[in-house]
Every structure is written in structure tokens, then in C-alpha cells.
Coordinates of C-alpha atoms in Angstrom, one line a residue:
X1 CA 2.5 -4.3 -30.5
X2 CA 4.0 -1.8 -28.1
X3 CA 3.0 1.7 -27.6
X4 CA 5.8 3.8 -29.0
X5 CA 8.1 5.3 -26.6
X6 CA 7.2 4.1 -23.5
X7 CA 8.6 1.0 -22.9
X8 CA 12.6 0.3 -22.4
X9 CA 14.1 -1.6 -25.1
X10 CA 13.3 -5.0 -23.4
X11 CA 9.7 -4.9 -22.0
X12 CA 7.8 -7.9 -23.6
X13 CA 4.2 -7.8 -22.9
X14 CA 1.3 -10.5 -22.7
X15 CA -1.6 -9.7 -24.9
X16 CA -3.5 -9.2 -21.7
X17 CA -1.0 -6.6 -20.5
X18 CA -1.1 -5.0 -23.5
X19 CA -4.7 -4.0 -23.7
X20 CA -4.5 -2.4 -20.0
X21 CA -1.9 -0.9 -20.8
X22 CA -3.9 0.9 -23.4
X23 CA -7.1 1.5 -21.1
X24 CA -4.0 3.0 -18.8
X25 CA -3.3 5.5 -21.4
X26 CA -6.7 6.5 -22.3
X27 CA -7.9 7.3 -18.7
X28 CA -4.3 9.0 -18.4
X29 CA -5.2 10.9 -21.2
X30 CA -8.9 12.2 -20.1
X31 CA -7.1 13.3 -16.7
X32 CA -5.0 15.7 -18.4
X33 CA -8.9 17.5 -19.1
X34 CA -10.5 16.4 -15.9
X35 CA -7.6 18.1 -13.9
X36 CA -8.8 21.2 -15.7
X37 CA -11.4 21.6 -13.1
X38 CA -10.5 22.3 -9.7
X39 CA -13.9 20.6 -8.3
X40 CA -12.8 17.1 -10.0
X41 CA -9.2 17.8 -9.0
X42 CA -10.2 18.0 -5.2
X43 CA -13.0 15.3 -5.7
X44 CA -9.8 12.8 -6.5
X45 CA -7.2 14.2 -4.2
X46 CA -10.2 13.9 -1.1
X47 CA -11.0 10.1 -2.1
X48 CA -7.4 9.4 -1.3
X49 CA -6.7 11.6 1.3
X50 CA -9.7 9.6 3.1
X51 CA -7.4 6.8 3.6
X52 CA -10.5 3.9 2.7
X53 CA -8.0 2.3 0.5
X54 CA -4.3 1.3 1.9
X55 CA -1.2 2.7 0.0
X56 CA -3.3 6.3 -1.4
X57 CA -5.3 5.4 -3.9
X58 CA -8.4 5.3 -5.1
X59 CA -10.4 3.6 -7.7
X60 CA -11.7 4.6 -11.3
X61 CA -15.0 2.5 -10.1
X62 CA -15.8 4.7 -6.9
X63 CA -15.4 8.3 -9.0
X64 CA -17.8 7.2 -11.4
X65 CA -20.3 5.6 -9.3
X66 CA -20.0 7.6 -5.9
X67 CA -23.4 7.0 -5.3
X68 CA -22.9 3.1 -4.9
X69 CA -19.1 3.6 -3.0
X70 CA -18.2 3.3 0.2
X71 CA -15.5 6.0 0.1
X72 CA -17.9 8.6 0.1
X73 CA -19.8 7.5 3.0
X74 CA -16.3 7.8 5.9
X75 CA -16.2 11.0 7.6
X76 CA -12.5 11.1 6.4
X77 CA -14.1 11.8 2.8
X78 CA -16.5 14.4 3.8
X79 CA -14.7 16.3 6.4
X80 CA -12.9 17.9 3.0
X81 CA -16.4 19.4 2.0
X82 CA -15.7 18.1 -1.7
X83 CA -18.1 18.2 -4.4
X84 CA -19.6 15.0 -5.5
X85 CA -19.9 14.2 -8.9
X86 CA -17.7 16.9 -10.6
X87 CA -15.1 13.9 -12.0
X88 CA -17.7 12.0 -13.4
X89 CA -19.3 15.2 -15.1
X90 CA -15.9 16.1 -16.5
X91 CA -14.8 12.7 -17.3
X92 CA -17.9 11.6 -19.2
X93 CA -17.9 14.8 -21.5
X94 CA -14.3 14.5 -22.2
X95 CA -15.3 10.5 -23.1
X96 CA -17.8 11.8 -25.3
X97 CA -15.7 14.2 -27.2
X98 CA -12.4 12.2 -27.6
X99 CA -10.7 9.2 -29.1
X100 CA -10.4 6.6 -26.7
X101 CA -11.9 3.4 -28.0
X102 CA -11.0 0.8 -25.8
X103 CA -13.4 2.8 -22.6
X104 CA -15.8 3.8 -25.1
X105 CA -16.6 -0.1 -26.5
X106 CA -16.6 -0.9 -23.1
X107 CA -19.5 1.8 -21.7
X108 CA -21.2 1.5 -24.6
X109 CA -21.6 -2.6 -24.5
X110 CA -22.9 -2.3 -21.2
X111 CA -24.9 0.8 -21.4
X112 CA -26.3 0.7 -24.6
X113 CA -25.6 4.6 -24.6
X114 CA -23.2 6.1 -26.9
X115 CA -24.5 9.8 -25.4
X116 CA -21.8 9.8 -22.6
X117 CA -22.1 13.6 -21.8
X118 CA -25.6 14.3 -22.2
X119 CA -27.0 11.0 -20.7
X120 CA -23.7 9.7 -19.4
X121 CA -24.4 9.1 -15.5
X122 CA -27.6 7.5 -16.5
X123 CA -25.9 5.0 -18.9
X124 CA -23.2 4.0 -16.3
X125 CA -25.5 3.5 -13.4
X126 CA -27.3 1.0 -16.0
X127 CA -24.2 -1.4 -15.3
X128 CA -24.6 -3.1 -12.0
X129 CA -21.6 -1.8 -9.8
X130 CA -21.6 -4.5 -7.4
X131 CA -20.9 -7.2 -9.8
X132 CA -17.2 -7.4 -10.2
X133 CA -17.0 -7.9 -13.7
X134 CA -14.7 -6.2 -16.3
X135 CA -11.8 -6.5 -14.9
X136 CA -9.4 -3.9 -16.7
X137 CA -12.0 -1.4 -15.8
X138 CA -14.5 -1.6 -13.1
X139 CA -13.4 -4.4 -10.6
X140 CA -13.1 -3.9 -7.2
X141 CA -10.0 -5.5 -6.8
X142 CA -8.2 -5.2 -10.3
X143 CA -9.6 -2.3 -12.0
X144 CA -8.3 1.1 -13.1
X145 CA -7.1 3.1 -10.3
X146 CA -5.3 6.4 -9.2
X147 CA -2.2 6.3 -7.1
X148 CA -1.2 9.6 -5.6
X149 CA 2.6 8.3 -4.2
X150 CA 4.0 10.8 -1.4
X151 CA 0.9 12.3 -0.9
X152 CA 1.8 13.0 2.5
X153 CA 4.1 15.7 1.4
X154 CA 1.6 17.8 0.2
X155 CA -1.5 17.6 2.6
X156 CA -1.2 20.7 3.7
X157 CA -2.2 21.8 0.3
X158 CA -5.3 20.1 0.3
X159 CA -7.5 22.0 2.4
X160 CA -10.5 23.5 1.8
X161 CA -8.8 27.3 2.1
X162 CA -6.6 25.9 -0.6
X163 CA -9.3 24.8 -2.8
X164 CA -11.5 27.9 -2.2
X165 CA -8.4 29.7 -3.7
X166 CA -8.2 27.9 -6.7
X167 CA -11.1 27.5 -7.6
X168 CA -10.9 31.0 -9.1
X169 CA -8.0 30.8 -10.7
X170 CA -7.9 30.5 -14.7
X171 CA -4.9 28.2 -14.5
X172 CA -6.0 24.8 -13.3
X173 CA -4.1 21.8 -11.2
X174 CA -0.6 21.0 -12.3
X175 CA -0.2 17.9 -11.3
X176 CA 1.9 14.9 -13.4
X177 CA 0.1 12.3 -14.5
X178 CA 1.7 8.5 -15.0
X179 CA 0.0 5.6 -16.4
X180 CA 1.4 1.8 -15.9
X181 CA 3.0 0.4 -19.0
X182 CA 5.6 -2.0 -17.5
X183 CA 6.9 -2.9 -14.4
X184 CA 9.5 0.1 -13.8
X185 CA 10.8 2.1 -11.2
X186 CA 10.5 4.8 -13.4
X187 CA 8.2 5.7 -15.9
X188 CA 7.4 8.7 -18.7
X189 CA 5.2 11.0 -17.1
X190 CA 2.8 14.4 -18.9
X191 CA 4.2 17.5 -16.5
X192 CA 1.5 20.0 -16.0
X193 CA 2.7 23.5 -16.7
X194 CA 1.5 27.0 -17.6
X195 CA 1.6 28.5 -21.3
X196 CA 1.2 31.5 -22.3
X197 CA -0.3 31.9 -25.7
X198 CA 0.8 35.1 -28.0
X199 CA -2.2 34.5 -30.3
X200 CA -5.3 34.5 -27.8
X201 CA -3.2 36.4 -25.3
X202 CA -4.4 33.8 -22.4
X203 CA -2.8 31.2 -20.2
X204 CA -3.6 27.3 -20.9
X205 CA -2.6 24.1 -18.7
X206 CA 0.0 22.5 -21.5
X207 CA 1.9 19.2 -20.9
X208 CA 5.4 17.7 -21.4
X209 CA 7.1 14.6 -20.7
X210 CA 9.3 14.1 -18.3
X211 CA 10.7 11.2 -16.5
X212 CA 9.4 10.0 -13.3
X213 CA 10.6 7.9 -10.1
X214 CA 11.0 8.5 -6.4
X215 CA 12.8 11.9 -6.4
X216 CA 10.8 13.2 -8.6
X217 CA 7.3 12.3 -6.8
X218 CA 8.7 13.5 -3.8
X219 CA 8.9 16.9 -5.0
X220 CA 6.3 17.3 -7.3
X221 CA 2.3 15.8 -7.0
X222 CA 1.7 13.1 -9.3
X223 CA -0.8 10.4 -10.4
X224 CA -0.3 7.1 -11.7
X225 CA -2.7 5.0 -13.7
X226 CA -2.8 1.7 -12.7
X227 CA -5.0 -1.0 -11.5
X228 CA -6.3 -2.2 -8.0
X229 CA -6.5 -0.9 -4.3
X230 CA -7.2 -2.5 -1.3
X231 CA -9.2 -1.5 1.5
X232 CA -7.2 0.0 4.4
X233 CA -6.6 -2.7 7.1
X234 CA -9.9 -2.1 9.8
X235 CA -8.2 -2.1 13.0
X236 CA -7.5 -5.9 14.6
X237 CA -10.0 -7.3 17.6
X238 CA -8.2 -7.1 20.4
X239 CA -7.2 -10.4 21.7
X240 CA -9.1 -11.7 24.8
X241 CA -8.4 -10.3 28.4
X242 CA -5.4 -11.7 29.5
X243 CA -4.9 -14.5 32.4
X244 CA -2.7 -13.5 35.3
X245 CA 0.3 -14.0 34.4
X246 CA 0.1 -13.9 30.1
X247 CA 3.6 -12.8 29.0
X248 CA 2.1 -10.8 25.9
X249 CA 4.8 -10.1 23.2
X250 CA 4.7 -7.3 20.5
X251 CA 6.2 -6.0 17.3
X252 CA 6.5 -2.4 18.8
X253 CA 8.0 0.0 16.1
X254 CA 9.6 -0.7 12.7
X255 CA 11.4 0.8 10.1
X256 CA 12.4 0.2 6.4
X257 CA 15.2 2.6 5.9
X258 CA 16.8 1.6 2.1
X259 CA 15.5 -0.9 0.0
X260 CA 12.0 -0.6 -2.0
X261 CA 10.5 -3.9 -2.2
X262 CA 8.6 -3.3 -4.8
X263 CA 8.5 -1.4 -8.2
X264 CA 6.9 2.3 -8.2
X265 CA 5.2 1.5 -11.3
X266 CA 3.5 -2.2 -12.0
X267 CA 0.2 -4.0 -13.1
X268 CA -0.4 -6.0 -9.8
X269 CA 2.0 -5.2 -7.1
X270 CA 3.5 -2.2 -7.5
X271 CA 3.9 1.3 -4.6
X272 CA 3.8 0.6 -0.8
X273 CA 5.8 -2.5 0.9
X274 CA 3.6 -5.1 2.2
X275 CA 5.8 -6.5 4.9
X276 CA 4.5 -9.7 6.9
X277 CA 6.0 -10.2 10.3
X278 CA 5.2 -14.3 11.4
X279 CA 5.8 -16.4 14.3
X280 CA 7.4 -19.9 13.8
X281 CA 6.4 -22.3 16.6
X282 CA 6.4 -26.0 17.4
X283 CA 4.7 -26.0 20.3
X284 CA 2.0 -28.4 20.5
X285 CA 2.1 -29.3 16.9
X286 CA 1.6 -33.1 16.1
X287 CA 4.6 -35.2 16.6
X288 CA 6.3 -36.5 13.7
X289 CA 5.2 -33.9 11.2
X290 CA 7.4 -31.3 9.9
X291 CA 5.4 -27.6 10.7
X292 CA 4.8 -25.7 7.6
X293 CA 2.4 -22.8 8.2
X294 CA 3.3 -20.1 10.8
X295 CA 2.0 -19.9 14.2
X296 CA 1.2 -16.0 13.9
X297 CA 1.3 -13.6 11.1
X298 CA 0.4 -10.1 10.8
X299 CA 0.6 -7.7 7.8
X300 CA 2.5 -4.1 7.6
X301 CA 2.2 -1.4 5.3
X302 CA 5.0 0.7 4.3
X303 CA 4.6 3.8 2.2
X304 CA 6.6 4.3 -0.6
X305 CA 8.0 7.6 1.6
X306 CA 8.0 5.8 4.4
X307 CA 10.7 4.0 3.1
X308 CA 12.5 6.5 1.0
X309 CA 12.8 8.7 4.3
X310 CA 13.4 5.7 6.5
X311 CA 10.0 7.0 9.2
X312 CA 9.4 4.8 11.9
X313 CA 6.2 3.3 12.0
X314 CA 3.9 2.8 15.3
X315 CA 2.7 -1.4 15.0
X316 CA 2.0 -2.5 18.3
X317 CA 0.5 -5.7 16.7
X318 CA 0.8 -9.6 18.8
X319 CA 3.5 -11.4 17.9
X320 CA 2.8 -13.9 20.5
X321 CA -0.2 -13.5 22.8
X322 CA 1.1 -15.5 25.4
X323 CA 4.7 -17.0 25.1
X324 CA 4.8 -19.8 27.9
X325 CA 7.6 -21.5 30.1
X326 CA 7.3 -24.9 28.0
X327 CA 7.7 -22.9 24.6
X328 CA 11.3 -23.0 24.7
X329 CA 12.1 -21.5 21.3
X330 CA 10.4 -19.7 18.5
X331 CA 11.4 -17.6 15.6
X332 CA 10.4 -14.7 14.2
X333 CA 10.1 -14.3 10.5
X334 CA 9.6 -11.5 8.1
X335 CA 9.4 -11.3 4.5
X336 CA 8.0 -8.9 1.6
X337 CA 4.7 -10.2 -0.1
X338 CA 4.6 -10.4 -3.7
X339 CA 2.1 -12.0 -5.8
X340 CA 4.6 -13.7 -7.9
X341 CA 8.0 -16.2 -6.7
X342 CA 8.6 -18.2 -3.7
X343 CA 10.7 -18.4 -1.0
X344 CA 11.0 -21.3 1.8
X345 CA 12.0 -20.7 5.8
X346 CA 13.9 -23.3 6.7
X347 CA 14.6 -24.0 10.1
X348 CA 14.7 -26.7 13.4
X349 CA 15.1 -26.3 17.0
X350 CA 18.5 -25.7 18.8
X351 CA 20.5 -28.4 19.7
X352 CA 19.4 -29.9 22.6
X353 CA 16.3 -28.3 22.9
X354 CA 12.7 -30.2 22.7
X355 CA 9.4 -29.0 22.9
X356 CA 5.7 -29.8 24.0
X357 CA 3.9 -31.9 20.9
X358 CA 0.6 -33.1 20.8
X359 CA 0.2 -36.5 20.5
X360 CA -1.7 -37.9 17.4
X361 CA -4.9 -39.9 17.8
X362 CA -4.8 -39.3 21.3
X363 CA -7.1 -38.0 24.1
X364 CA -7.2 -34.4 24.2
X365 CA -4.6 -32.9 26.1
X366 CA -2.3 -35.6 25.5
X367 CA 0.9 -34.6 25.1
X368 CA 4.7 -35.4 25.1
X369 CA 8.4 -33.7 24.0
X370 CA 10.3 -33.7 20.9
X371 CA 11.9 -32.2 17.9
X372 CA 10.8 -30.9 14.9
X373 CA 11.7 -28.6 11.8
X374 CA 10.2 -26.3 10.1
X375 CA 9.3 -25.5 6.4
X376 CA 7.1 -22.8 5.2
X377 CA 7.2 -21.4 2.0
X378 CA 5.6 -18.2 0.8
X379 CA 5.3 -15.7 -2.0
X380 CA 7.8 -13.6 -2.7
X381 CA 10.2 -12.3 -5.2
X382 CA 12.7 -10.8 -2.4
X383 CA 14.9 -11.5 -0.1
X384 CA 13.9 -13.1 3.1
X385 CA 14.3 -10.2 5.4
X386 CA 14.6 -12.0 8.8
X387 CA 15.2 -15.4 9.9
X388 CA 15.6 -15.1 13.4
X389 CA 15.7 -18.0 16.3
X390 CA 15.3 -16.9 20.5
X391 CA 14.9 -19.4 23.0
X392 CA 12.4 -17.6 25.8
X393 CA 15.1 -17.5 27.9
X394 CA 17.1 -15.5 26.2
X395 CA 14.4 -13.1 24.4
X396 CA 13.2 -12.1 28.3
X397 CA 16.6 -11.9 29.5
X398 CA 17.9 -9.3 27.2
X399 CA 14.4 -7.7 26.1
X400 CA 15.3 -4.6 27.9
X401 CA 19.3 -4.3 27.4
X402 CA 20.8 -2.3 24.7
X403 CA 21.5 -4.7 22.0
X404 CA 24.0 -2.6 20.4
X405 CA 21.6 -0.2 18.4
X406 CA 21.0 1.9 21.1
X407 CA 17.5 3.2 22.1
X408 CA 16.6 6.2 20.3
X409 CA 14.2 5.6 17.2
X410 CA 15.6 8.6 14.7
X411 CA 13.7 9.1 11.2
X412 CA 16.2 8.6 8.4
X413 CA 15.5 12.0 6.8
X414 CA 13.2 14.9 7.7
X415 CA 11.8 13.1 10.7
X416 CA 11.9 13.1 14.0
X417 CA 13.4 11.0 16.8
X418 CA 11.4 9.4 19.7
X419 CA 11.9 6.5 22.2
X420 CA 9.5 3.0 22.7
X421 CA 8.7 2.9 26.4
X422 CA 5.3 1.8 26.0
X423 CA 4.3 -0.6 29.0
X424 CA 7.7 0.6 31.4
X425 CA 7.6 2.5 34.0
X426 CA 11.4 3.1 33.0
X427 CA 13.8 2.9 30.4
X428 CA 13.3 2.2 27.0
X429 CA 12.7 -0.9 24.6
X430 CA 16.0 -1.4 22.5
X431 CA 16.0 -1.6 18.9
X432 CA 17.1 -5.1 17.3
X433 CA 18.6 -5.7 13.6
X434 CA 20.0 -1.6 13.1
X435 CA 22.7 -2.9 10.3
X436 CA 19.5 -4.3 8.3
X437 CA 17.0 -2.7 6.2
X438 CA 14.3 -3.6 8.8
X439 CA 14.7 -2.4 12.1
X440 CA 12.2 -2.5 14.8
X441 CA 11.2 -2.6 18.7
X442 CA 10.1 -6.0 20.5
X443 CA 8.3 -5.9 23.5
X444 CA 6.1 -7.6 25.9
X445 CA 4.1 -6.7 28.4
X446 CA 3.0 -8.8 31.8
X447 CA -0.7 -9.6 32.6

């Protein structure tokens, strides 16, 4: 059965898929009350604005248990002097009053508490929030969850001058609120707006539906309903200290300036870009086997406005820690992770070029020169976005020369414009693949 008017004409739905989207709708639906009060309003908009979780989100599981979640422990939370507890308060009550069976059988099954607004807290609390069970709702890696996309638009909102203001104000939070019933780029939304009301001569918070996608989150705050969030990416260990003479490479800057690799609205994948930039390498693999996992790999994060307004992104993450003399060639390869579809990077050294290979069943250190090809295959229902072979000579040989897109790193819209000089004492690094949807800096640096 589908839930009437919104899903397009041929959105089919697994049982499974079915059922969150319902939970979806329900949680969408206490929001609409929640919002009501400025206190849970900021409580949510602070969670995200933290940055625990990558791609601005937060999880239903952390507003109803912030006692047990780590989100409310980072100085980013608490530097935004929200109240604690005022979602759970609201949402509980609202629970209590209203129709939403699915999240009701669900607290109640566990809780053994059908008094959500008197004794609410207390019953949830009864349900171990370590355990990552129930999925659709509490998991730490699947459940219900708040995606605020383009938040970054409106930060300067959320401050604590902003939320002493509204606080007193009779009107609430207008804010949109989306929840996840297909895999979409756009989606029916509930539009917060004011009402006046002839008959109790007052203003209420009333909602209409509108249609949502990019341009219109842009403009105007929303929150989607979905599921999942994954922690922010804790910064990488630094490699060890360099020997003299380490030729360290790096993926400098980068930019996605047209395509969105994935959907805005989706049960398991859907928001930011998760871009992995990989190093293909036979050196001193085993001879006579083909090499089918990636020497290097590191992972990316695009924002759904990072895109959209084509911003270049600081990376500075190793491509290469060291690319030696007898490494004669290596590619670099990039591609979009999905959790669904496959796609396979193909490729062999240049003609007349061998390598160093280690030699199986040999003493350590043995080694010898050869060919081989590669094959690696990886998840992904895009595109590959680069495929690119360099022998060492000629990445060092041209890393600093313009490589006919110039030098200057310019934002697509409502940016800025800056330069990559990081490591030179002067010049600038150039930028490589400009007629692409991925551009970026590669540089390197001597030890």
C-alpha cells in the first residue's frame, strides 16, 4: 500500500520500505508540534550545528536519550548554551496525545509504559540505548534521523541573540519539514507559515505543502526525515616523520561544481557526496597476480551546497606518502560511494614500462621487474569520475606548470577565489581536470 500523494506514479516499495516510510511520516508529523517551541527548535538546530555527525544531521536516538549521547558532551554542542531536554519533553507529550501507532507500539513494547507524557523519559530510558536494536527507530547507524541540508546558509541565525529573541515571540519556528518516502530529488514538503485567525483573533503556526529540492532548501530552512548519520571523520594520524628525501604527494583542494551524486531524499544514501580519491600501484605487489585492491584510499565529503555552489574544499590528505624513483607509474582514481552497483577500474602499465614486484615464496626483500594489470571493483551507481595514469616522471615534471586551467581556485557561485601555494615558497599549485565535474590541486612536498 502506498501513502497517498506522495510518491510519483512509479515508486514501488518493499514491505520494509514501506513501514519506515510510515515511522518517517509520524515523526514528521510530531515535528510540526515540537517546532512549536523555540527551546526544542534550538535543541535540534544546535545538535547539528555541532558537526558530531558528517553531512548535518543528527539522530532521533541522541534527542531522546541526551543523557546517554555523545553529541551533547563536544564543546561544539554546548558553546550554543541550548537547553537539554526540551525535544524530548515536547515530543513525548505530543506522542502521548496523537495518533501515531507505529512509534507508539514500538515505546510501549519496550517500555512497558503507555504514559509517554507523564512518565515518558522514565519509560525510554528503560530501553538500553547502547544496544543497537530497532532499526527503523533507535539504531545508531540506520535509525530515524534529522537532515538540516544547506544549513550553512543560515548559521548566522542560530545564535544565541537569535534564540533569546524568539523565545518571546507567540509565533514559533517556520521551518519545512520533509520526511523520506522514495528515493527523489524532490520531495512534498509541510511549509511553516503564519495564520491569522478571525475567530480567536490570534496568530497560529499553520502548514502547507509545497514541493521541495535544491533551490528550494537553499532559500528556505528545512528538515528531512530520514534514517542514519555517521559520525564526522576524527581527523587522520599523521603519517610518520618523513626520511630525508620522502617525496610526499597530496590531494590539495577539490571541487565538485555540477553533478549531485546522490539523491536529496533516500532511505540509505541520500544528501552529501561521499567522494573516495584512491591510489593504483604495482609496486612491489607479487608477481604474476593481477592487483585488485588500491594502494591508498581516502574519503571526502561534499555537502549538498558544496556542490550546488561549486566551493572549493581544503583536503590536504596523502595520496602517496612517499612516491619513489623505482615506482615508475601509478594512477589515481576517484569515484562516488554508493551502497548499491558496481563499477570496475581497469587498467595496466604503459607500454614499455615495468615495475619492482616482490617475489613469491621468497626471502624477504626479494624482489624483481615486471608487468601487471589492474582490476578493482567498487560500489557505486555513478560514473567513474577519474581514471587517470602518470608515470613519476611526468607528474614531477609538470606538477608546478599551468596545465591549462590556470591557477586561481574561484567558487562557482557566492564564493570566493583563493590560490594553493601551500609548501612553495613561490608560485602556485595548478589545477588538473577543470572541464570535469571534479577539479582539484596535486601536490607534494620534499622531506
Amino acid at each position: 500500500m502506498q501513502l497517498k500523494n506522495d510518491f510519483s506514479q512509479n515508486t514501488v516499495l518493499t514491505q520494509q520500505e514501506q513501514r519506515q516510510a510510515k515511522i518517517n511520516k509520524e515523526v514528521a508529523s510530531i515535528l510540526e508540534v515540537v517546532y512549536r517551541d523555540p527551546a526544542a527548535f534550538r535543541e535540534v538546530n544546535a545538535t547539528v550545528f555541532s558537526g558530531f555527525y558528517e553531512d548535518e544531521r543528527v539522530l532521533l536516538k541522541d534527542l531522546l536519550f541526551p543523557e546517554f549521547s555523545p553529541v551533547y558532551l563536544i564543546d561544539n554542542f554546548k558553546n550554543y548554551k541550548s537547553p537539554v531536554g526540551s525535544f524530548r519533553r515536547n515530543f513525548l507529550e505530543e506522542l502521548s496525545k496523537g495518533q501515531y501507532p507505529l512509534l507508539k507500539e514500538f515505546i510501549h513494547s519496550q517500555a512497558s509504559n503507555a504514559n509517554y507524557s507523564a512518565r515518558g523519559a522514565t519509560a525510554l530510558t528503560t530501553i538500553l540505548p547502547a544496544v543497537d536494536t530497532a532499526s527503523e527507530i533507535f539504531s545508531k547507524s540506520s535509525g530515524v534521523s534529522i537532515y538540516f541540508p544547506y544549513s550553512e546558509n543560515f548559521g548566522s541565525n542560530f545564535t544565541s541573540a537569535y534564540f533569546d529573541s524568539v523565545n518571546t515571540s507567540p509565533f514559533g519556528n517556520l521551518v519545512t519539514i520533509v520526511s523520506i518516502v522514495e528515493n527523489a530529488d524532490s520531495a512534498w514538503g509541510s511549509e511553516a507559515y503564519r495564520r491569522y485567525v478571525t475567530a480567536t483573533g490570534t496568530n497560529q503556526v499553520a502548514y502547507r505543502k509545497v514541493r521541495v529540492d535544491d533551490a528550494y532548501a537553499e532559500l528556505k530552512p528545512t528538515h528531512v526525515v530520514g534514517t542514519g548519520a555517521r559520525p564526522a571523520n576524527e581527523p587522520p594520524i599523521p603519517p610518520p616523520a618523513p626520511l630525508p628525501q620522502i617525496k610526499r604527494v597530496f590531494i590539495g583542494w577539490a571541487r565538485l561544481k555540477d553533478k549531485q551524486y546522490d539523491k536529496f531524499f533516500s532511505w540509505s544514501n541520500g544528501g552529501g557526496s561521499e567522494v573516495k580519491f584512491c591510489r593504483l600501484s604495482a609496486y612491489l605487489q607479487l608477481t604474476n597476480q593481477q592487483v585488485n585492491t588500491f594502494a591508498d584510499q581516502f574519503e571526502v565529503h561534499f555537502k549538498r551546497r558544496d556542490i550546488t555552489r561549486g566551493i572549493w574544499k581544503k583536503i590536504y590528505s596523502v595520496w602517496d606518502a612517499d612516491w619513489v624513483v623505482s615506482n615508475l607509474e601509478q594512477v589515481i582514481a576517484v569515484y562516488e560511494e554508493d551502497t548499491e552497483g558496481t563499477k570496475t577500474f581497469t587498467a595496466g602499465l604503459s607500454a614499455g614500462l615495468t615495475t619492482t614486484l616482490t617475489v613469491p615464496g621468497a626471502t624477504a626483500g626479494t624482489t624483481t621487474t615486471g608487468t601487471l594489470g589492474y582490476s578493482v571493483t567498487v560500489k557505486t551507481q555513478d560514473e567513474i569520475m577519474l581514471q587517470s595514469k602518470y608515470t613519476r616522471v611526468a607528474y614531477f615534471g609538470a606538477a608546478k606548470a599551468d596545465l591549462g586551467c590556470g591557477f586561481q581556485m574561484c567558487d562557482k557561485r557566492g564564493g570566493a577565489c583563493r590560490y594553493d601555494n601551500t609548501f612553495l615558497t613561490t608560485g602556485n599549485w595548478p589545477i588538473y581536470n577543470c572541464g570535469s565535474n571534479l577539479s582539484y590541486t596535486w601536490t607534494y612536498n620534499t622531506y
